[in-house]
XYZ file of C-alpha atoms in Angstrom:
358
model
C -27.192 -6.512 -1.492
C -23.889 -8.197 -1.845
C -21.808 -7.056 -4.774
C -20.578 -9.845 -7.037
C -17.702 -9.237 -9.392
C -16.902 -11.688 -12.142
C -13.148 -12.306 -12.141
C -11.471 -13.347 -15.361
C -9.123 -16.086 -14.251
C -5.916 -16.194 -16.273
C -4.849 -19.816 -16.466
C -1.338 -20.756 -17.362
C -0.243 -24.336 -17.635
C 1.082 -25.191 -14.148
C 4.336 -27.069 -14.471
C 4.749 -29.741 -11.815
C 8.423 -29.368 -11.198
C 10.726 -31.643 -9.320
C 12.261 -28.695 -7.473
C 12.490 -24.930 -7.260
C 16.057 -24.394 -6.156
C 18.601 -22.439 -8.143
C 19.429 -24.052 -11.462
C 16.148 -25.958 -11.746
C 13.183 -25.159 -13.964
C 10.822 -22.751 -12.130
C 7.093 -23.342 -11.904
C 4.761 -21.356 -14.112
C 2.698 -18.762 -12.326
C -1.014 -17.957 -12.646
C -2.869 -14.826 -11.660
C -5.915 -15.711 -9.572
C -7.112 -12.150 -8.896
C -5.611 -9.100 -10.580
C -3.261 -8.998 -13.556
C 0.218 -9.690 -14.806
C 2.362 -6.573 -15.050
C 3.356 -5.264 -18.494
C 6.896 -6.505 -17.884
C 5.500 -9.965 -17.152
C 3.449 -10.130 -20.341
C 0.378 -8.262 -19.140
C -1.315 -5.417 -20.983
C -1.176 -1.794 -19.784
C -4.905 -1.629 -20.465
C -5.877 -4.492 -18.169
C -8.778 -3.777 -15.828
C -7.719 -2.642 -12.368
C -7.785 -5.239 -9.601
C -10.924 -5.266 -7.425
C -8.723 -5.748 -4.344
C -7.220 -3.019 -2.176
C -4.096 -4.133 -0.309
C -5.022 -7.793 0.243
C -3.027 -9.292 3.109
C -4.180 -12.849 3.803
C -6.055 -15.791 2.276
C -7.371 -19.146 3.445
C -9.745 -21.842 2.144
C -12.687 -23.933 3.258
C -13.207 -27.606 2.373
C -15.249 -26.690 -0.713
C -12.306 -24.793 -2.194
C -13.660 -21.291 -1.655
C -10.914 -18.750 -1.085
C -11.410 -16.069 1.578
C -9.416 -12.834 1.294
C -8.758 -10.187 3.952
C -7.790 -6.657 2.903
C -5.702 -4.352 5.072
C -6.651 -1.023 3.485
C -9.833 -2.116 1.735
C -11.395 -3.203 5.012
C -13.326 -6.060 3.430
C -13.449 -9.854 3.490
C -14.126 -11.451 0.091
C -14.946 -14.959 -1.103
C -13.659 -16.223 -4.433
C -15.478 -19.382 -5.496
C -14.401 -22.043 -7.976
C -16.461 -20.388 -10.730
C -14.443 -17.184 -10.400
C -17.101 -15.083 -8.668
C -15.698 -12.613 -6.123
C -18.234 -11.732 -3.454
C -17.812 -9.230 -0.645
C -18.870 -10.994 2.558
C -17.947 -8.492 5.233
C -16.901 -4.903 5.664
C -18.112 -1.652 4.127
C -14.642 -0.321 3.338
C -14.558 2.150 6.222
C -12.323 1.839 9.276
C -14.009 1.223 12.609
C -15.231 -1.415 15.010
C -18.870 -2.258 14.648
C -21.328 -4.909 13.539
C -21.144 -7.589 16.234
C -24.356 -9.581 16.448
C -25.444 -8.563 12.954
C -24.837 -9.635 9.373
C -21.141 -9.319 8.569
C -21.776 -7.240 5.457
C -22.335 -4.177 7.629
C -19.324 -4.738 9.867
C -16.300 -2.471 10.123
C -12.718 -3.526 10.681
C -9.461 -1.729 11.312
C -6.327 -3.076 9.659
C -7.126 -6.747 9.076
C -4.014 -8.860 8.543
C -5.294 -12.333 7.780
C -8.054 -14.901 8.085
C -8.169 -18.489 9.338
C -10.994 -20.632 7.939
C -12.322 -23.945 9.242
C -13.117 -26.746 6.773
C -16.828 -26.070 7.394
C -16.448 -22.408 6.471
C -16.393 -20.466 9.748
C -14.080 -17.480 9.212
C -11.827 -16.062 11.918
C -10.473 -12.567 11.255
C -7.379 -10.930 12.750
C -8.839 -7.442 13.287
C -5.391 -6.162 14.081
C -5.781 -2.516 15.054
C -8.992 -3.303 16.928
C -6.880 -5.705 19.021
C -9.318 -8.555 18.634
C -10.340 -11.677 16.733
C -13.738 -11.834 15.109
C -15.752 -14.736 13.729
C -18.080 -14.818 10.740
C -20.324 -17.845 11.219
C -20.933 -20.022 8.190
C -24.432 -20.880 9.438
C -25.936 -17.386 9.377
C -23.235 -14.919 8.324
C -23.355 -13.117 11.663
C -20.145 -11.580 13.009
C -19.045 -11.681 16.650
C -15.868 -10.971 18.613
C -14.427 -14.172 20.105
C -11.201 -12.809 21.590
C -10.246 -9.357 22.809
C -12.231 -6.405 24.085
C -11.276 -3.912 21.403
C -8.877 -2.165 23.797
C -5.107 -2.618 23.716
C -3.488 -4.335 26.691
C -2.324 -7.624 28.127
C -4.599 -9.542 30.451
C -6.772 -12.604 30.734
C -4.481 -15.622 30.406
C -6.223 -18.683 31.805
C -9.642 -17.098 31.392
C -12.187 -16.367 28.659
C -10.596 -14.940 25.521
C -13.527 -12.537 25.087
C -12.540 -10.832 28.339
C -8.788 -10.870 27.645
C -6.873 -7.999 26.101
C -4.440 -8.154 23.188
C -2.194 -5.556 21.572
C -2.059 -5.755 17.767
C -3.323 -9.174 16.681
C -1.142 -9.535 13.593
C -1.651 -13.158 12.553
C -3.930 -16.025 13.495
C -3.765 -19.643 12.356
C -5.574 -22.873 13.147
C -3.788 -26.046 14.190
C -4.316 -29.268 12.233
C -7.268 -30.321 14.393
C -8.988 -26.947 13.923
C -9.448 -26.885 17.690
C -6.887 -24.230 18.595
C -6.328 -20.767 17.189
C -2.738 -19.522 17.493
C -2.309 -15.758 17.807
C 0.719 -13.534 17.135
C 0.069 -10.893 19.814
C 2.620 -8.473 18.404
C 3.047 -5.648 20.904
C 2.651 -7.996 23.842
C 5.606 -9.931 22.382
C 3.804 -13.217 22.871
C 2.248 -16.129 21.023
C -1.106 -17.000 22.576
C -3.615 -19.772 21.932
C -7.411 -19.663 22.032
C -9.022 -23.071 22.538
C -12.191 -22.745 20.474
C -14.331 -25.243 22.384
C -13.761 -23.663 25.795
C -13.038 -20.110 24.705
C -10.022 -19.919 27.031
C -6.719 -18.244 26.175
C -3.151 -18.872 27.329
C 0.423 -17.977 26.313
C 2.724 -20.567 24.709
C 5.734 -18.342 23.974
C 7.059 -14.951 24.985
C 7.407 -13.215 28.336
C 6.580 -9.682 27.192
C 10.203 -8.551 27.067
C 12.002 -7.471 23.896
C 15.044 -9.376 22.679
C 16.251 -12.445 20.838
C 15.447 -15.714 22.637
C 18.231 -18.011 23.834
C 18.364 -21.373 22.091
C 17.031 -24.130 24.341
C 15.326 -21.794 26.812
C 11.731 -22.267 27.905
C 9.582 -20.430 25.375
C 7.256 -18.862 27.953
C 10.279 -17.383 29.770
C 11.848 -16.001 26.599
C 11.705 -12.608 24.886
C 10.768 -11.865 21.290
C 11.962 -9.124 18.981
C 8.873 -8.780 16.795
C 6.576 -11.841 16.495
C 4.603 -11.075 13.314
C 3.280 -14.474 12.271
C 2.761 -17.971 13.593
C 2.096 -21.392 12.043
C 1.886 -24.944 13.376
C 3.252 -28.032 11.632
C 1.862 -31.581 11.639
C 3.926 -32.464 14.725
C 2.470 -29.547 16.706
C 5.716 -27.604 16.533
C 5.085 -23.864 16.471
C 6.970 -21.599 14.055
C 7.228 -17.886 14.826
C 8.377 -15.343 12.244
C 10.033 -12.155 13.491
C 9.959 -9.200 11.113
C 12.547 -6.868 12.634
C 14.325 -9.883 14.120
C 14.835 -11.162 10.545
C 14.534 -14.724 11.844
C 12.394 -17.833 12.053
C 12.008 -19.376 15.532
C 10.699 -22.800 16.506
C 8.838 -23.659 19.704
C 9.327 -27.401 20.067
C 6.934 -29.858 21.671
C 8.911 -29.789 24.915
C 8.208 -26.061 25.241
C 11.709 -24.860 24.383
C 12.520 -22.298 21.715
C 15.354 -21.925 19.232
C 16.225 -20.000 16.082
C 16.130 -22.173 12.940
C 16.662 -19.639 10.138
C 18.158 -16.193 9.772
C 21.101 -14.421 11.348
C 19.144 -11.646 13.040
C 20.431 -9.025 10.618
C 18.734 -8.063 7.382
C 20.029 -9.415 4.114
C 19.287 -11.640 1.139
C 21.183 -14.904 1.131
C 20.163 -18.523 0.590
C 21.981 -21.541 1.979
C 22.355 -23.195 5.382
C 19.416 -21.755 7.305
C 21.344 -20.283 10.219
C 23.719 -18.514 7.830
C 20.970 -17.394 5.439
C 19.473 -13.919 5.584
C 15.931 -12.511 5.566
C 14.731 -8.926 5.377
C 11.549 -8.069 7.249
C 9.610 -11.318 6.674
C 5.896 -10.925 7.382
C 3.957 -14.162 6.926
C 4.383 -17.921 6.715
C 2.611 -21.217 6.210
C 3.537 -24.901 6.482
C 3.097 -27.460 3.689
C 2.211 -31.168 3.950
C 5.863 -32.129 4.399
C 6.352 -29.532 7.152
C 8.415 -27.199 4.969
C 7.893 -23.583 5.987
C 7.022 -21.041 3.276
C 7.946 -17.443 4.104
C 6.819 -14.145 2.590
C 10.085 -12.175 2.787
C 8.625 -8.725 2.325
C 11.481 -6.263 1.819
C 13.411 -8.734 -0.286
C 10.230 -9.134 -2.388
C 10.750 -12.903 -2.335
C 9.033 -16.110 -1.312
C 11.438 -18.386 0.558
C 11.334 -21.993 1.794
C 12.802 -23.346 5.004
C 13.437 -27.105 4.802
C 13.612 -28.510 8.359
C 15.190 -31.770 7.145
C 18.005 -30.163 5.168
C 18.049 -27.064 7.398
C 18.320 -24.832 4.365
C 16.660 -21.634 3.190
C 15.997 -21.272 -0.550
C 14.244 -18.751 -2.789
C 11.300 -19.980 -4.852
C 9.611 -16.858 -6.274
C 10.348 -13.194 -6.929
C 13.049 -11.013 -8.469
C 12.576 -12.642 -11.857
C 12.005 -16.211 -10.718
C 8.956 -18.031 -12.041
C 7.440 -18.176 -15.506
C 6.750 -15.442 -16.448
C 9.583 -13.662 -14.634
C 7.507 -12.479 -11.700
C 8.252 -9.284 -9.810
C 6.666 -9.101 -6.373
C 5.910 -5.989 -4.323
C 5.461 -6.283 -0.561
C 4.381 -9.947 -0.607
C 2.444 -10.773 2.513
C 0.132 -13.775 2.619
C 1.150 -17.308 1.681
C -1.104 -20.360 1.737
C -0.853 -23.963 0.515
C -4.067 -25.517 -0.803
C -4.561 -28.686 -2.862
C -1.194 -28.733 -4.594
C -0.924 -24.988 -5.165
C 0.991 -22.267 -3.380
C -0.975 -19.012 -3.214
C 0.943 -15.753 -2.819
C -0.698 -12.477 -1.849
C 1.291 -9.863 -3.781
C 0.043 -6.963 -1.705
C 1.835 -4.118 -3.458
C 0.300 -5.146 -6.776
C -3.200 -5.852 -5.366
C -3.164 -9.388 -6.722
C -3.081 -13.042 -5.781
C -0.823 -15.480 -7.616
C -0.600 -19.267 -7.637
C 2.000 -21.804 -8.668
C 2.250 -25.565 -8.590
C 3.591 -26.935 -5.334
C 4.788 -30.396 -4.512
C 4.929 -30.778 -0.773
C 8.456 -32.085 -0.575
C 9.728 -29.849 -3.443
C 12.618 -32.255 -3.813
């Protein structure tokens, strides 16, 4: 029987701000799951969070939030009424359950989920080197990409017969027809076309290094491709953790660095002079701004492709209350809100988000 936990949602008035840059009034922050810290106005006696190292969230059309846990090994659904339901995973590490109800499945190091508007859930089962699907229709789990063994093979053929090596991030394009995959240890970005089930590489040649601006993406190396996201113009953003950079694969198939210097640091400003420190996840808003979870800096940053700037929007005392993040990982934009998975504090936060954040 599925365990349902009633979550007490803490609502703060969400201030719709005109901007979040330095010197402007910050947005107020809400806790969606978990608690504020004592230094943020929370109580030391607050009930412990029901989450265990959450890493990624996504939504269906009905507004249900789906949460993947790295250490907890479970996939949860948080509905609009505040009910948290465990949909998949028994909390143990392993690789089992295909062809059966997802509640009895086992995962190994999930990093995030990608959810279709209809409610099919795709799971990056990272240390099982595969992608799994929980069908909305019957709740059955299957593997749709990867064999469970680490390797690199299968481009041009069925994704179920291909091999991957640490599937760290998956994301759907705007048509929900293609699933982009950060295939970390293969140093590639790959795409699974959901209708045909075929897989191919769109960036990375398997060699380690920083790509040359203007080079063909499929002939270029990567340092550490942790996360991938696609904007409304079908441009592909790739976030490199130990490369401390944001790359862009343009529609003509070429690649270039758009933010970060390649060395770790914490500096806002012109994007190519700005600094990141071990960024781990990203998403794209309705105006094609890129939101970055900058993990070791404990910040949420924004890359503006029009202004070509990198700014800080949350963390290290920014926000109301003065929010302190710990190992932020997942970021997701949904219906005017930015959701932040504050992994080190086992919580999920939200704040008002205007797409252009002018």
